[in-house]
Coordinates of C-alpha atoms in Angstrom, one line a residue:
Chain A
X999 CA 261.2 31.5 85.3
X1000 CA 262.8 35.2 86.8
X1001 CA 261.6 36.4 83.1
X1002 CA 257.9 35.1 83.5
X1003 CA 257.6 36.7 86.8
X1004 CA 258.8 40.0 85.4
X1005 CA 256.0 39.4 82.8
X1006 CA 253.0 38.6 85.2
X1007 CA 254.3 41.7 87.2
X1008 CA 254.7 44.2 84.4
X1009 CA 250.9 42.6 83.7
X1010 CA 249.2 43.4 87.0
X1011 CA 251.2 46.8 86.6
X1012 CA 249.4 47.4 83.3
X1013 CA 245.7 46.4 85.0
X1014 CA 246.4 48.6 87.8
X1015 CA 247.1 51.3 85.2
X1016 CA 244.7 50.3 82.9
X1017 CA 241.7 50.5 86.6
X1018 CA 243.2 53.6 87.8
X1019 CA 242.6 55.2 83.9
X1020 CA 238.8 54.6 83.9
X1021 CA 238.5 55.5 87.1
X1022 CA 239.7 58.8 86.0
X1023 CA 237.6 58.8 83.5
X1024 CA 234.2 58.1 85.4
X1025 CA 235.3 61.1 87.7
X1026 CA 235.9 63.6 84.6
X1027 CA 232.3 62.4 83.3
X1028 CA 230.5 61.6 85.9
X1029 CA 229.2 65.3 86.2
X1030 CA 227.7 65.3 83.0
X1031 CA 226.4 62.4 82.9
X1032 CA 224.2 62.9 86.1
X1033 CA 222.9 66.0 84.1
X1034 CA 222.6 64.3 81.5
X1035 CA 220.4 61.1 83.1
X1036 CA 218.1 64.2 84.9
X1037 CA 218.0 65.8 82.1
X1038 CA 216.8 62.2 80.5
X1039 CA 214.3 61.4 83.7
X1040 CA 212.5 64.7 83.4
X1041 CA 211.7 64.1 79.6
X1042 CA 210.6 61.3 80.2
X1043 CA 208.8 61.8 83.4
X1044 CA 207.3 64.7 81.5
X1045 CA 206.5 62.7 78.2
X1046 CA 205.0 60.0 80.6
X1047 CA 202.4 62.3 82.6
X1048 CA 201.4 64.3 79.4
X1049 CA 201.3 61.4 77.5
X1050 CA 199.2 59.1 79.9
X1051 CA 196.9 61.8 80.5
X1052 CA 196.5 62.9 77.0
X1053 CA 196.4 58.6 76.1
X1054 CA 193.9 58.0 78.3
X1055 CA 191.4 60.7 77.2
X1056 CA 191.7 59.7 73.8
X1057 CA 191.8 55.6 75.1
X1058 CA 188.2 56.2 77.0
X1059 CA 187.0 58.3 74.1
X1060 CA 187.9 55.9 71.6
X1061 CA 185.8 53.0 73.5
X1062 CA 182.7 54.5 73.6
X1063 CA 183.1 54.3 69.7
X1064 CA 181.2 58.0 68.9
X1065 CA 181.3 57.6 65.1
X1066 CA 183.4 60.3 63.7
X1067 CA 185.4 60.4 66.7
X1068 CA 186.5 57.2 66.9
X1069 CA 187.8 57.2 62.8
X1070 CA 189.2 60.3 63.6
X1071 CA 191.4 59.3 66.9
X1072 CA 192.1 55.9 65.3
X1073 CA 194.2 57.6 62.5
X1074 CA 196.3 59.9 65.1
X1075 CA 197.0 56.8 66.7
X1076 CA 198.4 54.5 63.3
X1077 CA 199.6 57.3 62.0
X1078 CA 202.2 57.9 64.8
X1079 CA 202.3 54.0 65.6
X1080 CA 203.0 53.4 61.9
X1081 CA 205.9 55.7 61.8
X1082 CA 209.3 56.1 63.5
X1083 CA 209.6 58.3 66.2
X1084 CA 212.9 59.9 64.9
X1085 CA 210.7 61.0 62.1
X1086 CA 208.1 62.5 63.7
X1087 CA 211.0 64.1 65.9
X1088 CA 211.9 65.8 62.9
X1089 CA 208.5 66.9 61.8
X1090 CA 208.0 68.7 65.0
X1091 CA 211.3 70.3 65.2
X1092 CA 212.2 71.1 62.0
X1093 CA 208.8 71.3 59.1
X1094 CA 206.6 72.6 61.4
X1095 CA 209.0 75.9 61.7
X1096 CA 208.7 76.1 57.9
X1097 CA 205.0 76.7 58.1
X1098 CA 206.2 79.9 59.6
X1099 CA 203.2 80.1 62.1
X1100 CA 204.3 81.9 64.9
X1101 CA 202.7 79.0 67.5
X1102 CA 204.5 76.4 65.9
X1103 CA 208.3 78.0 66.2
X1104 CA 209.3 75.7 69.3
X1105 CA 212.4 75.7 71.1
X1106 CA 214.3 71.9 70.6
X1107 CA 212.9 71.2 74.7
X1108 CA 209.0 72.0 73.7
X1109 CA 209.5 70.3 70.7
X1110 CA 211.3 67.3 72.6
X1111 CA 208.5 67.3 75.5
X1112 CA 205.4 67.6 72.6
X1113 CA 206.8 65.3 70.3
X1114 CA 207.3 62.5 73.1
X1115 CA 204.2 63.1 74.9
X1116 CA 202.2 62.7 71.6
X1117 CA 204.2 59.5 70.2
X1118 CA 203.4 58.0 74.2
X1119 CA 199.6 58.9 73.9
X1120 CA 199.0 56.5 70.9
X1121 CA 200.0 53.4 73.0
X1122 CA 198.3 54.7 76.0
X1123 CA 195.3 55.0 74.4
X1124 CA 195.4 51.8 72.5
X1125 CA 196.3 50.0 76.2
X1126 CA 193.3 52.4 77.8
X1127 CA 190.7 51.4 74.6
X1128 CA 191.7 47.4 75.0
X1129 CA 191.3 47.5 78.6
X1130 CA 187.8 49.2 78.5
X1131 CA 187.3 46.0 75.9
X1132 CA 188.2 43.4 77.8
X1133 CA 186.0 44.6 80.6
X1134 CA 182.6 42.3 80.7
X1135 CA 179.6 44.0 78.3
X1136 CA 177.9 42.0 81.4
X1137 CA 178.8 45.2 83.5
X1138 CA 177.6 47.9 81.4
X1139 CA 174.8 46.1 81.1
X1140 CA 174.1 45.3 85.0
X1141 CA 175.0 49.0 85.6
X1142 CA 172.6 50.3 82.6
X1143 CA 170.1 47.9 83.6
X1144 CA 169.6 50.0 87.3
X1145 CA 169.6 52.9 85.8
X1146 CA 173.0 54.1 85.6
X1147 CA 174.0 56.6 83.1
X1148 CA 177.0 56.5 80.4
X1149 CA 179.3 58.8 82.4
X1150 CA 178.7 56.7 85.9
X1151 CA 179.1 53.5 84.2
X1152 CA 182.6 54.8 83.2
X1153 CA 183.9 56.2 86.3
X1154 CA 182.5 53.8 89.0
X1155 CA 181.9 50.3 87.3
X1156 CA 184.4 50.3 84.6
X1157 CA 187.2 51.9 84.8
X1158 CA 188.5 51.0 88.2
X1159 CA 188.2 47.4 86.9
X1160 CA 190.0 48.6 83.3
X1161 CA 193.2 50.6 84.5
X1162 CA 193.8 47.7 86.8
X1163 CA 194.4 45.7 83.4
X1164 CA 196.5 48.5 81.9
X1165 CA 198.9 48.9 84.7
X1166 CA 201.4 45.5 83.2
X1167 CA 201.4 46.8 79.0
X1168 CA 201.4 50.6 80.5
X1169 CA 205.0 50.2 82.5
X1170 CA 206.2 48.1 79.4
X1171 CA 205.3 51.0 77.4
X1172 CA 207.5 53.7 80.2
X1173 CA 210.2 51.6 79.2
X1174 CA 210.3 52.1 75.7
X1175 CA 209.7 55.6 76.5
X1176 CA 212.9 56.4 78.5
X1177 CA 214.9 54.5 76.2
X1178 CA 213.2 56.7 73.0
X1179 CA 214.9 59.7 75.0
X1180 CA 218.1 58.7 74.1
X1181 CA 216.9 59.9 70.2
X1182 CA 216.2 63.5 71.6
X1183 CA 219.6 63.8 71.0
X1184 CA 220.1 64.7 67.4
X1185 CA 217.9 67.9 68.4
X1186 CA 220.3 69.0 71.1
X1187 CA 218.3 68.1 73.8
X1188 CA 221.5 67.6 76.5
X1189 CA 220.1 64.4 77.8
X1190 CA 222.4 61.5 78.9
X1191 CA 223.1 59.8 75.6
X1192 CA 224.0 63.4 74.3
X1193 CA 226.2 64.0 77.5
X1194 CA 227.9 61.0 76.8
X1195 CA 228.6 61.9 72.9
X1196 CA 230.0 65.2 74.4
X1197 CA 232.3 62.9 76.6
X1198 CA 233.4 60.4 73.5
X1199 CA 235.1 63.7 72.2
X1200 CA 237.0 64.5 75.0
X1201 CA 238.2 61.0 75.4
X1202 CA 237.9 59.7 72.3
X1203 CA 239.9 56.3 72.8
X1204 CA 237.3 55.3 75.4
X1205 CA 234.6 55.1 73.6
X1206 CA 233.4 51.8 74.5
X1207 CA 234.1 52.7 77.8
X1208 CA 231.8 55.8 77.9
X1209 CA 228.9 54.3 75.8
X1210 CA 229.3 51.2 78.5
X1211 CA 228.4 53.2 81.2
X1212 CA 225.7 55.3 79.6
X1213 CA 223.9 52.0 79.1
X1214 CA 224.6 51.2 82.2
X1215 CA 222.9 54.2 83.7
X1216 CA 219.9 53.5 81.3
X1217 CA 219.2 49.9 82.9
X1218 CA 219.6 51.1 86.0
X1219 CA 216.9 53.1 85.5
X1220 CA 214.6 50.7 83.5
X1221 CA 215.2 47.6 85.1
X1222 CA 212.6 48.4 88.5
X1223 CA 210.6 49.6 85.8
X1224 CA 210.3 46.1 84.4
X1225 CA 210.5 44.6 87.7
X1226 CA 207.6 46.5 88.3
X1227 CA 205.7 44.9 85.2
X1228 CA 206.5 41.6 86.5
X1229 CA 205.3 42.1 89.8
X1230 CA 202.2 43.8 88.2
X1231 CA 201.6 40.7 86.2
X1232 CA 202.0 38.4 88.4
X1233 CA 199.4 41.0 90.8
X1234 CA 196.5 41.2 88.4
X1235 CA 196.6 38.1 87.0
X1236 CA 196.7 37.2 83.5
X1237 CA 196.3 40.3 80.9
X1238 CA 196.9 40.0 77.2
X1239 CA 200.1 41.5 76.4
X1240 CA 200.2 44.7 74.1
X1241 CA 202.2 44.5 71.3
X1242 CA 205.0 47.7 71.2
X1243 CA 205.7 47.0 67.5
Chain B
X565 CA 153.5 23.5 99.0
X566 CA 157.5 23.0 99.1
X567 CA 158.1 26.4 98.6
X568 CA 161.1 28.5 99.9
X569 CA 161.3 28.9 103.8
X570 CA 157.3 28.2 104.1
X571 CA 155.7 31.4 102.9
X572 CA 152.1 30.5 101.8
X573 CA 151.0 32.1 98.3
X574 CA 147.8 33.7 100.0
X575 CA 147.3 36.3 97.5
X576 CA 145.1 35.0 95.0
X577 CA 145.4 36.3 91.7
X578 CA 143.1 37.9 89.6
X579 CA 143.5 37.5 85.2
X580 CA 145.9 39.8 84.3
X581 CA 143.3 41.0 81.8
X582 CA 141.2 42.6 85.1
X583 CA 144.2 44.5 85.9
X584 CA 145.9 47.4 84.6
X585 CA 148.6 46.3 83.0
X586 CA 152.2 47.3 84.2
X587 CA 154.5 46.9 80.9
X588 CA 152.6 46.9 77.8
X589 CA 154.4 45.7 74.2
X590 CA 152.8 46.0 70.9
X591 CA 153.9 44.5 68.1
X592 CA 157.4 44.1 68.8
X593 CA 160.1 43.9 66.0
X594 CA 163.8 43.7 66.7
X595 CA 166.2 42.7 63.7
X596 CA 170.3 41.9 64.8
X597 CA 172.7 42.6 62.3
X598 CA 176.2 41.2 62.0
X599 CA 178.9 43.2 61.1
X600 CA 179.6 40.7 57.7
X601 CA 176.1 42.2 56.5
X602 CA 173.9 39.3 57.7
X603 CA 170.7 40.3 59.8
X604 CA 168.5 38.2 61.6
X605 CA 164.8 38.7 62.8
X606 CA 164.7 37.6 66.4
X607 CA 161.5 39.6 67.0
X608 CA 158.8 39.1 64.5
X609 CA 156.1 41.3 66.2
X610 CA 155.6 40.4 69.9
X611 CA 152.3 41.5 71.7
X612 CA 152.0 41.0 75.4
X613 CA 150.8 42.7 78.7
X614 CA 152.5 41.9 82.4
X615 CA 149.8 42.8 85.1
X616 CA 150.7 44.7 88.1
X617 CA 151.1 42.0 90.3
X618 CA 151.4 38.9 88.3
X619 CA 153.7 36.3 87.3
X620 CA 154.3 35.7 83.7
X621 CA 157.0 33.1 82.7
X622 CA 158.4 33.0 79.3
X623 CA 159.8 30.0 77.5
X624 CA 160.5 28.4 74.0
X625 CA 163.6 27.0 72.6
X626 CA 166.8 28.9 72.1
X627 CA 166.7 31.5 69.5
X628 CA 163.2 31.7 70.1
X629 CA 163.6 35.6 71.1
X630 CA 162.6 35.3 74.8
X631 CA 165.9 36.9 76.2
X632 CA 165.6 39.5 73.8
X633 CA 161.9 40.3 73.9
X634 CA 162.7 40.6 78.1
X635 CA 165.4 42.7 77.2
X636 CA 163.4 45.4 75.1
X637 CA 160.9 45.8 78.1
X638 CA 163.9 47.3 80.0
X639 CA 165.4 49.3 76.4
X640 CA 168.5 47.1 76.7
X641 CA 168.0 46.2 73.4
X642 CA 166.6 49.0 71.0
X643 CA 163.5 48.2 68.9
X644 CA 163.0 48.6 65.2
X645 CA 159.4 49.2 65.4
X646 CA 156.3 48.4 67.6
X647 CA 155.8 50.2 71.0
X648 CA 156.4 49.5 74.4
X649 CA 154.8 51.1 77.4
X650 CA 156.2 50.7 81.3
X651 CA 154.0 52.3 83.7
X652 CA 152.0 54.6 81.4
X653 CA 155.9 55.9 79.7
X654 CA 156.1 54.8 76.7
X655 CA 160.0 54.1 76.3
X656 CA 160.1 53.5 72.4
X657 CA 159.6 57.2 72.2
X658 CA 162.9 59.1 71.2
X659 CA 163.1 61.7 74.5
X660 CA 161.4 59.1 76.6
X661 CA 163.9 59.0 80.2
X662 CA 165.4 55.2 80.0
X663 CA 168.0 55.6 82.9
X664 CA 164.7 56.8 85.2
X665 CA 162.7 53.7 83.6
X666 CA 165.4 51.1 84.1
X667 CA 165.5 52.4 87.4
X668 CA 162.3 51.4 88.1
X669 CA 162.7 48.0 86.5
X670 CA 164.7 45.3 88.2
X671 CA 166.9 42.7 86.2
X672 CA 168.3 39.6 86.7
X673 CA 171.2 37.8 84.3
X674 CA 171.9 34.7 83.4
X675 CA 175.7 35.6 84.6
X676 CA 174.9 37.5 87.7
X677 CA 176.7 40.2 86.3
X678 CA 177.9 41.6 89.8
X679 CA 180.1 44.5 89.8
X680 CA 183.7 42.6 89.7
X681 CA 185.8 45.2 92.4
X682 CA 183.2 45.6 94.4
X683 CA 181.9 43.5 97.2
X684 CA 178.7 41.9 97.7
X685 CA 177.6 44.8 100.4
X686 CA 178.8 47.1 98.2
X687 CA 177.4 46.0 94.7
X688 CA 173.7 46.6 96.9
X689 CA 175.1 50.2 98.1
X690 CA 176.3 51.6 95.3
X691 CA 173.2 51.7 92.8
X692 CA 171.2 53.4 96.1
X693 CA 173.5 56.0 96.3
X694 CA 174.4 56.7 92.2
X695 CA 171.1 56.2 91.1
X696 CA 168.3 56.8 94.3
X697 CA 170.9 59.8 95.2
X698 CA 170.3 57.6 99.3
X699 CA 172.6 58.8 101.8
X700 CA 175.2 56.5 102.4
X701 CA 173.8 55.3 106.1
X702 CA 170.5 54.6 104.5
X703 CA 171.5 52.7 101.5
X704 CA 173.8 50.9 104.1
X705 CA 171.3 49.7 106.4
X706 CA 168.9 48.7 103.4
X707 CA 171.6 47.2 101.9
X708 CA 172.2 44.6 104.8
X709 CA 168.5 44.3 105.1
X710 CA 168.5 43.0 101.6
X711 CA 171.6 40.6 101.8
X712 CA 169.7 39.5 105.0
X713 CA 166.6 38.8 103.2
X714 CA 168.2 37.1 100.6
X715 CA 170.2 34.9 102.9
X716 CA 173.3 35.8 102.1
X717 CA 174.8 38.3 104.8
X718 CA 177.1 36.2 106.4
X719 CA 179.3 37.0 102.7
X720 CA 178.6 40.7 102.9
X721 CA 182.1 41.7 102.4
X722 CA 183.3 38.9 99.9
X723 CA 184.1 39.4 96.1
X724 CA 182.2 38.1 93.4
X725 CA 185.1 36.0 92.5
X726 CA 184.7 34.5 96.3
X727 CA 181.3 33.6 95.9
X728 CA 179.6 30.5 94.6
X729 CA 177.5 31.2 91.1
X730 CA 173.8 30.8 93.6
X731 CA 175.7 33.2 96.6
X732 CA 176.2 35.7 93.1
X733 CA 172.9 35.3 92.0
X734 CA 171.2 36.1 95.7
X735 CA 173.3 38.9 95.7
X736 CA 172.3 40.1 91.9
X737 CA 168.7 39.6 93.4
X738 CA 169.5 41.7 96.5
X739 CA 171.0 44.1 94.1
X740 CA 168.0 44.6 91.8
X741 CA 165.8 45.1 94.6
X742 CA 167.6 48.0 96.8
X743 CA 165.8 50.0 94.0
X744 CA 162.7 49.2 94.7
X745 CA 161.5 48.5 91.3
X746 CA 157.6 48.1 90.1
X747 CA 159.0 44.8 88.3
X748 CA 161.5 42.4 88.2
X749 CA 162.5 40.9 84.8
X750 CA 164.6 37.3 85.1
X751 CA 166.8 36.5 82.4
X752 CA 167.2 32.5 82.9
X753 CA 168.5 33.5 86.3
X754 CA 169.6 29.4 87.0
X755 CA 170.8 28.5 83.7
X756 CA 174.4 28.8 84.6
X757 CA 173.7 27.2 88.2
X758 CA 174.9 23.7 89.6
X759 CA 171.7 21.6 90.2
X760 CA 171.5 22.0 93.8
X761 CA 171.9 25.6 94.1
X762 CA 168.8 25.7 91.8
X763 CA 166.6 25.3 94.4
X764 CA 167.2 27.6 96.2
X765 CA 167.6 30.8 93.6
X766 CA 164.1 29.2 92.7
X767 CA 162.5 29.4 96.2
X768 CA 163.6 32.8 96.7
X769 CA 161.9 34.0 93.6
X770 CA 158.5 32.0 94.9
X771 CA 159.0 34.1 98.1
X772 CA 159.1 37.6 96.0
X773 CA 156.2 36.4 94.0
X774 CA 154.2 35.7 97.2
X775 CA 155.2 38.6 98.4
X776 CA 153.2 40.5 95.0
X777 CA 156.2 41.1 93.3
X778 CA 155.0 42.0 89.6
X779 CA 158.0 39.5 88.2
X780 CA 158.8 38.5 84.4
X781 CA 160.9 35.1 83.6
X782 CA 162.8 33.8 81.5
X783 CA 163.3 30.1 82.3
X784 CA 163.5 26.4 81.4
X785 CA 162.4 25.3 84.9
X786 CA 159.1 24.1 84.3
X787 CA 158.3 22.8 87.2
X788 CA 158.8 26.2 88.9
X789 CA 156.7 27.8 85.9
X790 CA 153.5 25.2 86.9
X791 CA 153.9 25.9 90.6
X792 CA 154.3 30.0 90.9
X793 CA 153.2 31.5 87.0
X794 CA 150.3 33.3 87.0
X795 CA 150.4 33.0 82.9
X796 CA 153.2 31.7 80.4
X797 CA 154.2 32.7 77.4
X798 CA 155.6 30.3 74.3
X799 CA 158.0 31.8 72.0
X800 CA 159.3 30.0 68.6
X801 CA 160.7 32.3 65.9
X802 CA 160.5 35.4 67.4
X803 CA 156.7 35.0 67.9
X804 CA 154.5 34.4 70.7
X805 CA 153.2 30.8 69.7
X806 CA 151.0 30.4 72.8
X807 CA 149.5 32.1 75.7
X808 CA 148.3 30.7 78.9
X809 CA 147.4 29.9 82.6
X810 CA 150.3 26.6 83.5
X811 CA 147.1 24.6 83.8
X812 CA 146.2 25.3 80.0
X813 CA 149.3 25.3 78.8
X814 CA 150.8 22.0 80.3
X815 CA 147.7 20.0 80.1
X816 CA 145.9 21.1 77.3
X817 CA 148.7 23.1 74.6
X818 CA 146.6 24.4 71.5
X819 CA 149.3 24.3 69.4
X820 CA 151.2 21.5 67.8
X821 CA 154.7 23.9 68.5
X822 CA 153.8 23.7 72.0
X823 CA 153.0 20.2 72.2
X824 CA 155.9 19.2 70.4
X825 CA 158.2 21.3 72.8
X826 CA 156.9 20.5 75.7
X827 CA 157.3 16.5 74.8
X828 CA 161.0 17.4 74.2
X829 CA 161.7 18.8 77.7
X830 CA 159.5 17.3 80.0

């Protein structure tokens, strides 16, 4: 009985120890993980406004189906759907240097920022296109019938009622964004998953530890982004979901 | 006369061929292709005149081309060959100004077709002010002046999705009319109504017409075609099959087509 008490003690001992040791490490890494995860939410943020913007030019071009136009967006868009975005990541960082054009030598950041932005423009533009879509031909038609012309139709009757419909696939899309940052880290980019890699070598025993918290900090900063897209659903009503795939 | 709130049709009519016509087609064609390849001929070569002034109600069975022919007049649907002339403009001509011509040429859907995030008030503002460039307190006050007229102000600042398929359709009248067009062109405008909101859509095109409205319809409501057309057109294949006052054509059809189809729905 005196020896099994020993035991439990020596166990709570070892807990204690074992608390008071992660603890230690969370306050060795917590500084570089916090600039690693702003160095994650600017990329993204970044990769999120460029890409939207660009996405949506190329969505609302792509729906009014100009003939050469629409071939010619439709490829950017499968191309970069069709292929991984690791690859591309490579492309941008490291062939387009080798056509030794002096534009094209980026820095591992522009290259980072372009090469996200781009890869998030070919699902907002497929979301922006379907939503145009799914808007009634009854209201281009009302609107054309009083005399409204292509550009007005856009702006005032069909839009507003088309990026209502993308708000639900678009935030499902942000998601898969921020979690894509993580892959900016085979060019250096310092970003949180990075940060963490850095940490793994100075405490190398804690590894699943370290990568714990890292994905921890990821949620954290996904999950209101889904909770958002739930919300949204649930606010516009039922919208067809885009597949990310 | 049971027509809608009382108004008398005072005006008589003179033949549409003693006036100057408004919208003019000549020999009409209008072919629909598929996208597997497949192309059909829904407009074989359609002639017909509209009056200034007059009433012309178009009917036939479905397929018949009626909703497309009404659909050329306005360039919703592009021709493949003929001509079509609205107010001396000829609008088959390549540089001819459709958004001007469909301006001046009201139209009315089967579906209403309201402006979905907008509200009644503001699906009769917003045309005024895009279109007739009307200052916002003018379009305004015509605006409820309309929705007043077409008994429906009391939903001024509901959404389509709020209002009844008749309260949308008053409000899609209301709508064509804040632009003060030189014709109004009906396509089926009850067809998707309940029975006894019917009625009342009906009546409120009887008023416009007594009012001189220059009006084309679309329609399976024959009974509002005998009491308020000034002439009706029969369609079948994409081809005017007959051409007559209500009196002519309900009474005394030329045509075994006619005959036939008017047996089937009356």
């Amino acid at each position: 009985m005196g020896s099994q008490a020993l035991a439990c003690r020596s166990g709570m001992e070892r807990g204690g120890i074992a608390v008071q040791h992660y603890l230690d490490v969370i306050v060795a890494i917590l500084p570089f993980l916090w600039a690693g995860f702003v160095q994650t939410f600017l990329v993204s943020l970044v990769a999120i406004a460029a890409g939207s913007v660009l996405g949506f030019l190329i969505g609302v071009v792509r729906s009014q189906r100009v003939p050469l136009l629409h071939q010619l967006f439709g490829l950017y868009i499968h191309v970069l759907r069709g292929t991984p975005f690791l690859v591309q990541l490579y492309i941008f960082y490291f062939v387009l240097p080798n056509t030794g054009i002096e534009a094209l030598q980026w820095s591992s950041e522009t290259a980072a920022f372009v090469s996200l932005s781009v890869y998030t423009s070919s699902y907002v533009a497929e979301i922006v296109m379907a939503a145009i879509d799914t808007v009634p031909k009854g209201q281009w038609e009302a609107a054309t019938a009083l005399g409204f012309k292509r550009l007005p139709i856009l702006a005032l009757v069909v839009l507003p009622q088309a990026l209502k419909l993308t708000v639900p696939p678009m935030s499902g899309v942000y998601v898969n964004i921020i979690k894509n940052t993580a892959i900016l880290s085979v060019i250096g980019i310092s970003e949180l998953t990075r940060q963490g890699e850095i940490s793994i070598l100075r405490f190398p025993s804690d590894v699943l530890f370290i990568y714990g918290v890292i994905a921890l900090v990821y949620f954290v900063y996904c999950y209101p982004v889904l909770r958002f897209t739930r919300w949204a659903e649930h606010k516009v009503g039922g919208t067809r979901v885009v597949n990310l795939d | 006369m049971p027509a809608g709130n009382g108004t008398p049709r005072f005006v008589k009519r003179t033949p549409a061929s003693d006036r100057k016509a408004i919208i003019v087609a000549e020999h009409v064609r209008k072919t629909y292709r598929s996208s597997d390849g497949r192309s059909h001929l829904a407009l074989a070569g359609v002639t017909a005149q509209i009056g200034r002034g007059e009433v012309l109600v178009v009917f036939g069975p479905s397929g018949s081309g009626k909703s497309t022919f009404l659909r050329t007049l306005n360039a919703l649907e592009k021709i493949d060959s003929g001509r079509i002339v609205v107010d001396g403009v000829s609008i088959s001509d390549p540089g001819a100004d459709l958004n001007r011509l469909r301006s001046e040429v009201g139209m009315v859907f089967q579906l209403f077709n309201l402006f979905q995030h907008r509200t009644a008030l503001d699906n009769v503002i917003l045309p005024q002010i895009v279109v007739r460039r009307r200052p916002r307190a003018e379009a305004l006050r015509r605006a409820r002046e309309l929705l007043e007229k077409v008994g429906i102000s009391d939903r001024a600042g509901h959404y389509p999705s709020q209002l009844s398929g008749g309260q949308q359709q008053r409000v899609a009248i209301a709508r064509a009319l804040a632009m003060d067009p030189k014709v109004m062109l009906f396509d089926e405008p009850t067809s998707a109504l309940d029975p006894e909101t019917v009625t009342g859509i009906l009546d409120l095109m009887k008023d416009l017409a007594a009012e001189g409205m220059t009006m084309a319809v679309v329609t399976h409501e024959m009974g509002f075609a005998r009491e308020i057309a000034d002439r009706m057109l029969f369609m079948d294949g994409g081809l005017i099959v007959e051409e007559g006052s209500p009196q002519q054509i309900f009474q005394t059809p030329r045509q075994e087509r006619t005959k036939e189809f008017l047996r089937q729905i009356l």
